Short mmCIF file of C-alpha atoms in Angstrom, two decimals:
data_model
loop_
_atom_site.label_atom_id
_atom_site.label_comp_id
_atom_site.label_asym_id
_atom_site.label_seq_id
_atom_site.Cartn_x
_atom_site.Cartn_y
_atom_site.Cartn_z
CA MET A 1 91.65 100.30 -57.30
CA LYS A 2 87.63 99.77 -56.57
CA LYS A 3 86.35 103.76 -56.73
CA ASN A 4 84.58 105.27 -53.90
CA ILE A 5 81.18 106.45 -54.46
CA ALA A 6 78.84 108.67 -52.26
CA ILE A 7 75.18 108.27 -52.64
CA ILE A 8 73.53 111.42 -51.51
CA MET A 9 69.96 110.90 -50.41
CA GLY A 10 67.24 112.78 -48.37
CA GLY A 11 67.19 116.66 -48.87
CA PHE A 12 65.31 119.64 -47.39
CA SER A 13 62.34 119.01 -49.31
CA SER A 14 58.46 117.39 -49.06
CA GLU A 15 60.46 114.89 -51.08
CA TYR A 16 62.98 113.35 -48.69
CA GLU A 17 61.31 109.99 -48.24
CA ILE A 18 61.34 109.07 -51.83
CA SER A 19 64.93 110.34 -52.17
CA LEU A 20 65.66 107.81 -49.12
CA LYS A 21 64.11 105.10 -51.03
CA SER A 22 66.07 105.77 -54.37
CA GLY A 23 69.62 106.18 -52.69
CA GLN A 24 68.74 102.79 -50.93
CA VAL A 25 68.18 101.15 -54.54
CA VAL A 26 71.40 102.65 -55.80
CA TYR A 27 73.22 101.31 -52.70
CA ASP A 28 71.66 97.82 -53.04
CA THR A 29 72.32 97.54 -56.89
CA LEU A 30 75.97 99.09 -57.29
CA ASP A 31 78.44 96.16 -57.87
CA LYS A 32 80.47 96.05 -54.77
CA SER A 33 83.51 94.57 -56.65
CA LYS A 34 83.67 97.66 -58.74
CA TYR A 35 82.32 100.72 -56.35
CA ASN A 36 82.60 101.13 -52.27
CA ALA A 37 79.41 102.53 -51.72
CA TYR A 38 78.53 105.09 -49.20
CA ARG A 39 75.22 106.19 -48.10
CA ILE A 40 75.38 110.03 -47.24
CA HIS A 41 72.25 111.54 -45.80
CA ILE A 42 72.02 115.16 -46.75
CA PHE A 43 69.73 116.99 -44.13
CA LYS A 44 69.50 120.83 -43.05
CA GLU A 45 70.50 119.60 -39.65
CA LYS A 46 73.23 117.40 -40.64
CA TRP A 47 75.36 115.58 -43.49
CA VAL A 48 76.15 112.04 -42.26
CA PHE A 49 77.60 109.02 -43.69
CA VAL A 50 75.26 106.05 -42.62
CA ASN A 51 76.85 102.65 -42.53
CA ASP A 52 75.29 99.17 -42.48
CA LEU A 53 74.92 98.79 -38.67
CA ASN A 54 73.03 102.66 -39.05
CA GLU A 55 76.05 104.37 -37.00
CA GLU A 56 76.35 108.18 -38.44
CA PHE A 57 79.82 109.83 -39.40
CA GLN A 58 79.95 113.41 -40.08
CA ILE A 59 80.59 114.49 -43.18
CA ASP A 60 83.24 117.35 -43.46
CA LYS A 61 81.84 119.90 -45.71
CA ASN A 62 85.39 121.56 -46.32
CA ASP A 63 86.20 118.84 -48.86
CA PHE A 64 83.48 116.18 -48.45
CA SER A 65 85.27 113.50 -46.76
CA ILE A 66 84.36 111.36 -43.81
CA LEU A 67 86.96 110.11 -40.92
CA ILE A 68 86.21 106.21 -39.96
CA ASN A 69 88.51 104.78 -37.58
CA GLU A 70 91.03 107.55 -38.11
CA THR A 71 90.71 107.23 -41.90
CA ARG A 72 90.18 110.04 -44.02
CA ILE A 73 87.92 108.79 -46.94
CA THR A 74 87.55 110.71 -50.15
CA PHE A 75 85.18 110.31 -52.93
CA ASP A 76 85.62 109.85 -56.86
CA CYS A 77 82.14 110.45 -57.80
CA VAL A 78 78.91 111.60 -56.10
CA PHE A 79 75.81 109.61 -57.37
CA ASN A 80 72.52 112.36 -56.65
CA ALA A 81 69.67 110.86 -55.47
CA ILE A 82 68.04 113.86 -53.82
CA HIS A 83 64.93 114.59 -55.29
CA GLY A 84 63.97 118.24 -54.83
CA SER A 85 66.16 120.87 -52.59
CA PRO A 86 69.32 121.06 -52.81
CA GLY A 87 69.93 117.79 -55.02
CA GLU A 88 67.93 119.03 -57.88
CA ASP A 89 67.89 122.79 -57.98
CA GLY A 90 71.61 123.54 -58.60
CA PHE A 91 73.11 124.12 -54.88
CA MET A 92 74.82 120.47 -54.68
CA GLN A 93 75.95 120.61 -58.13
CA GLY A 94 77.39 123.74 -57.32
CA TYR A 95 79.14 122.55 -54.25
CA PHE A 96 80.90 119.72 -55.93
CA GLU A 97 81.71 121.52 -58.76
CA LEU A 98 83.71 124.07 -56.47
CA LEU A 99 85.22 120.94 -54.69
CA GLN A 100 85.81 119.36 -58.50
CA ILE A 101 84.02 116.09 -57.68
CA PRO A 102 82.59 114.23 -60.74
CA HIS A 103 78.71 114.10 -60.07
CA THR A 104 75.92 112.14 -61.96
CA SER A 105 73.41 115.02 -62.28
CA CYS A 106 73.21 117.73 -64.75
CA GLY A 107 75.25 121.18 -64.04
CA MET A 108 74.62 123.72 -61.60
CA TYR A 109 72.67 126.25 -64.07
CA GLN A 110 70.83 123.59 -65.62
CA ALA A 111 69.46 121.88 -62.29
CA ALA A 112 68.52 125.31 -61.35
CA LEU A 113 66.67 126.02 -64.60
CA THR A 114 64.60 123.06 -64.99
CA PHE A 115 63.77 123.01 -61.30
CA ASN A 116 62.05 126.68 -61.76
CA LYS A 117 58.91 125.28 -64.26
CA ARG A 118 58.37 129.29 -65.42
CA ASP A 119 61.95 130.15 -65.96
CA CYS A 120 62.46 126.43 -67.75
CA LEU A 121 59.06 127.03 -69.89
CA SER A 122 60.18 130.40 -70.78
CA ALA A 123 63.52 129.47 -72.01
CA LEU A 124 62.01 126.51 -74.21
CA LYS A 125 59.30 128.76 -75.65
CA PRO A 126 61.72 130.08 -78.50
CA TYR A 127 62.52 126.91 -79.64
CA GLY A 128 59.10 125.90 -80.41
CA ILE A 129 58.50 123.90 -77.51
CA LYS A 130 54.49 123.85 -76.90
CA THR A 131 53.50 124.25 -73.28
CA ALA A 132 49.93 125.16 -71.94
CA GLU A 133 48.81 128.69 -71.27
CA SER A 134 50.20 129.93 -67.74
CA PHE A 135 49.84 132.73 -65.42
CA PHE A 136 52.56 133.45 -62.61
CA VAL A 137 52.19 134.92 -59.02
CA ASN A 138 54.55 135.60 -56.41
CA LEU A 139 53.77 135.44 -52.75
CA GLY A 140 52.51 138.80 -51.64
CA ASP A 141 51.34 139.72 -55.03
CA VAL A 142 47.51 141.11 -55.40
CA ILE A 143 45.19 138.39 -56.57
CA ASP A 144 43.45 138.91 -59.61
CA GLU A 145 40.95 135.93 -59.97
CA ASP A 146 39.62 137.56 -63.05
CA ALA A 147 42.45 138.01 -64.90
CA ILE A 148 44.06 134.54 -63.88
CA ILE A 149 40.70 132.75 -65.14
CA ASP A 150 40.85 134.96 -68.32
CA LYS A 151 43.85 133.82 -69.43
CA VAL A 152 44.07 129.97 -68.31
CA GLY A 153 40.68 129.15 -68.31
CA LEU A 154 38.80 126.27 -65.70
CA PRO A 155 39.59 123.94 -64.83
CA CYS A 156 43.21 124.79 -64.38
CA PHE A 157 46.00 124.00 -62.35
CA VAL A 158 47.62 125.92 -59.27
CA LYS A 159 51.13 124.31 -58.92
CA ALA A 160 53.96 125.33 -56.49
CA ASN A 161 56.69 126.97 -59.01
CA ARG A 162 59.87 125.03 -57.36
CA ALA A 163 58.57 121.69 -56.27
CA GLY A 164 58.14 117.84 -57.08
CA SER A 165 56.37 114.85 -56.94
CA SER A 166 53.15 116.90 -57.22
CA PHE A 167 53.37 118.55 -53.93
CA GLY A 168 51.50 122.08 -53.87
CA ILE A 169 49.33 121.11 -56.45
CA THR A 170 45.56 121.55 -57.00
CA LYS A 171 43.26 121.26 -59.92
CA VAL A 172 40.74 124.41 -59.61
CA TYR A 173 37.09 123.89 -61.11
CA LYS A 174 35.55 126.99 -59.64
CA LYS A 175 36.71 130.68 -59.22
CA ASP A 176 36.02 130.59 -55.61
CA GLU A 177 38.56 127.31 -55.08
CA LEU A 178 41.44 129.67 -56.49
CA GLN A 179 42.75 131.06 -53.35
CA HIS A 180 42.72 127.78 -51.40
CA ALA A 181 44.91 126.21 -54.23
CA LEU A 182 47.06 129.44 -54.14
CA ASP A 183 47.43 128.73 -50.32
CA VAL A 184 48.38 125.42 -50.92
CA ALA A 185 50.88 125.83 -53.31
CA PHE A 186 52.27 128.71 -51.34
CA LYS A 187 53.34 126.39 -48.11
CA GLU A 188 55.81 124.28 -50.82
CA ASP A 189 57.16 127.83 -52.62
CA ASP A 190 56.89 131.27 -52.55
CA GLU A 191 56.26 131.09 -56.35
CA VAL A 192 53.27 129.84 -58.21
CA ILE A 193 52.46 129.25 -61.43
CA ILE A 194 49.08 128.58 -62.76
CA GLU A 195 48.42 126.66 -65.87
CA ALA A 196 45.58 125.59 -68.39
CA PHE A 197 44.12 122.42 -68.20
CA LEU A 198 45.32 120.31 -71.34
CA ASP A 199 42.57 117.51 -71.72
CA GLY A 200 44.52 114.41 -73.32
CA THR A 201 47.05 111.43 -72.97
CA GLU A 202 49.93 112.32 -70.80
CA VAL A 203 53.21 110.65 -71.57
CA SER A 204 56.48 110.67 -69.60
CA VAL A 205 59.69 110.58 -71.61
CA GLY A 206 63.14 109.48 -69.89
CA VAL A 207 66.32 110.64 -71.91
CA ILE A 208 69.65 109.97 -70.73
CA ASN A 209 73.23 110.14 -71.83
CA TYR A 210 73.84 106.13 -72.61
CA LYS A 211 77.52 105.57 -73.28
CA GLY A 212 78.23 108.83 -74.85
CA GLU A 213 75.00 109.43 -76.57
CA THR A 214 71.58 111.22 -75.88
CA LYS A 215 69.35 108.30 -75.92
CA VAL A 216 65.50 108.57 -75.74
CA LEU A 217 63.87 105.71 -73.73
CA PRO A 218 60.52 103.94 -74.21
CA ILE A 219 57.63 106.14 -73.82
CA THR A 220 55.16 105.76 -70.69
CA GLU A 221 51.78 106.48 -70.32
CA ILE A 222 50.19 107.84 -67.27
CA VAL A 223 46.79 106.78 -66.57
CA SER A 224 45.71 108.11 -63.05
CA ASP A 225 43.10 106.56 -60.95
CA ASN A 226 42.34 109.90 -59.62
CA ASP A 227 41.73 113.11 -60.99
CA PHE A 228 45.16 114.02 -62.02
CA PHE A 229 48.79 112.39 -61.36
CA ASP A 230 49.27 113.46 -57.98
CA TYR A 231 51.28 112.00 -55.21
CA LYS A 232 49.00 109.03 -54.73
CA ALA A 233 49.15 108.15 -58.14
CA LYS A 234 52.53 108.34 -58.51
CA TYR A 235 53.60 106.69 -55.54
CA LEU A 236 50.95 104.90 -53.44
CA GLY A 237 49.92 102.72 -56.87
CA GLU A 238 46.86 105.07 -57.70
CA SER A 239 47.48 104.83 -61.23
CA GLN A 240 48.77 103.06 -64.24
CA GLU A 241 52.14 103.66 -65.98
CA ILE A 242 52.06 101.67 -69.17
CA THR A 243 55.45 101.24 -71.01
CA PRO A 244 55.37 101.41 -73.78
CA ALA A 245 52.60 103.97 -74.15
CA ARG A 246 49.38 103.22 -76.03
CA ILE A 247 50.15 105.71 -78.56
CA ASP A 248 50.31 105.61 -82.50
CA ASN A 249 53.81 106.07 -84.42
CA ASP A 250 52.85 109.33 -85.37
CA LYS A 251 52.49 110.72 -81.55
CA ALA A 252 55.48 108.47 -80.56
CA GLU A 253 57.83 109.96 -82.90
CA LYS A 254 56.83 113.66 -82.47
CA VAL A 255 57.32 113.32 -78.63
CA ARG A 256 60.62 111.65 -79.06
CA VAL A 257 61.91 114.54 -81.15
CA VAL A 258 60.49 116.93 -78.67
CA ALA A 259 62.03 114.94 -75.47
CA LYS A 260 65.53 114.98 -77.12
CA LYS A 261 65.29 118.45 -78.47
CA VAL A 262 64.63 119.74 -74.57
CA TYR A 263 67.56 117.67 -73.25
CA GLU A 264 69.66 119.01 -75.93
CA VAL A 265 68.85 122.35 -75.87
CA LEU A 266 68.79 122.77 -72.17
CA LYS A 267 72.48 120.94 -72.59
CA LEU A 268 71.52 118.38 -69.68
CA GLU A 269 73.46 115.47 -68.88
CA GLY A 270 72.73 112.19 -66.64
CA PHE A 271 69.09 111.48 -66.24
CA SER A 272 66.02 113.39 -67.33
CA ARG A 273 62.33 112.83 -67.30
CA SER A 274 60.05 115.19 -69.04
CA GLU A 275 56.24 115.17 -68.69
CA TYR A 276 53.80 116.11 -71.66
CA ILE A 277 50.23 115.99 -72.72
CA PHE A 278 48.86 115.30 -76.18
CA LYS A 279 46.57 118.47 -77.20
CA ASP A 280 45.46 118.73 -80.90
CA GLY A 281 48.10 115.60 -81.43
CA GLU A 282 50.97 118.01 -80.42
CA PRO A 283 52.93 117.04 -76.98
CA HIS A 284 52.65 119.83 -74.77
CA LEU A 285 55.50 120.10 -72.21
CA LEU A 286 54.59 120.21 -68.70
CA GLU A 287 57.85 119.94 -66.86
CA VAL A 288 61.59 118.55 -66.56
CA ASN A 289 62.91 116.37 -63.88
CA THR A 290 66.55 115.96 -63.72
CA VAL A 291 66.82 113.65 -60.30
CA PRO A 292 63.66 111.10 -61.32
CA GLY A 293 63.02 108.45 -59.04
CA LEU A 294 65.07 105.53 -59.01
CA THR A 295 63.58 102.29 -57.37
CA ALA A 296 62.55 99.64 -59.55
CA ALA A 297 58.93 100.61 -59.63
CA SER A 298 59.84 104.29 -60.65
CA ILE A 299 58.98 105.44 -64.33
CA LEU A 300 62.71 105.53 -65.52
CA PRO A 301 64.11 102.57 -64.25
CA GLN A 302 60.83 100.81 -66.10
CA GLN A 303 61.78 102.51 -69.03
CA ALA A 304 65.09 101.43 -68.92
CA ALA A 305 64.35 97.80 -68.32
CA GLU A 306 61.81 98.11 -71.49
CA ALA A 307 64.58 99.20 -73.54
CA GLY A 308 67.06 96.21 -72.49
CA ILE A 309 68.85 98.44 -69.71
CA SER A 310 68.85 96.76 -66.26
CA LEU A 311 69.43 99.08 -62.93
CA ASN A 312 73.01 97.94 -62.51
CA GLU A 313 73.65 99.13 -66.25
CA LEU A 314 71.76 102.39 -65.68
CA PHE A 315 73.28 103.32 -62.56
CA GLU A 316 76.59 102.31 -63.40
CA ASN A 317 76.74 104.26 -66.73
CA ALA A 318 76.12 107.45 -64.79
CA ILE A 319 78.98 106.90 -62.77
CA GLU A 320 81.27 106.06 -65.66
CA SER A 321 80.02 108.81 -67.90
CA SER A 322 80.58 111.54 -64.97
CA LEU A 323 84.22 110.02 -64.31
CA LYS A 324 85.13 110.93 -68.20
#
């Protein structure tokens, strides 16, 4: 019997267009002789199955099923391709765990924790994971610009605490730019993290559960054509993503060890991609993504290809691992 696989995509955040592309790649790639794949669009206003004719069928949220021509279809597994909320912050994970439907991403708590940059970095610090100096601000706080600059220095990065794909990020060079950067970040989230600028080589490290073991994928070096690895650099080709990274063996081994440690300390499952910048020869963690981009041009699939893992093998492994 072929397994019914729901590929969820879309979401509530600025990342929904990227998510739709990731989900479509998963749909196009999965072996249809093994799986019945269903594209499920999750938006605030509707949850629908979209067939190949672009007809929409309502999802019954009581049990995550669909009714097609009087036939009720339920799912053996959910492939999570939603970047941002509600697919990367724990909401969908909690929902599927309540319904006892296997899914390809990490657990509810791990998703919520890693999506919150502030809390994730705080949880990892006792384990010796190095990070940039940071300052936290909530919407409505009195902004003490001098205190912020005293702690993190200039230039610095102002980031939405719970957002992905470089939305809500500004690099600030002067004190009088700080308030505008906060305004930009607060459009994405009511929590903001301000981090010291780390001047060094940036790398991205994919870590996955592959055939029952934690596997660190080949490292990618990020060289942005812009001032930093922003949305345009990530998705509009304004960067070089070099796999394997042009770093020496000592640095490569250090970041591999740290990335594996982060994955295991946080008890992650499925896909993850963490970003680091080397400062004084040591990798400093920027963030952890648990639903990374899954198009052929995305970083984690590039790394898998370098490791000899095809897109089909990557996606099938995620499904089969969740079904065990």
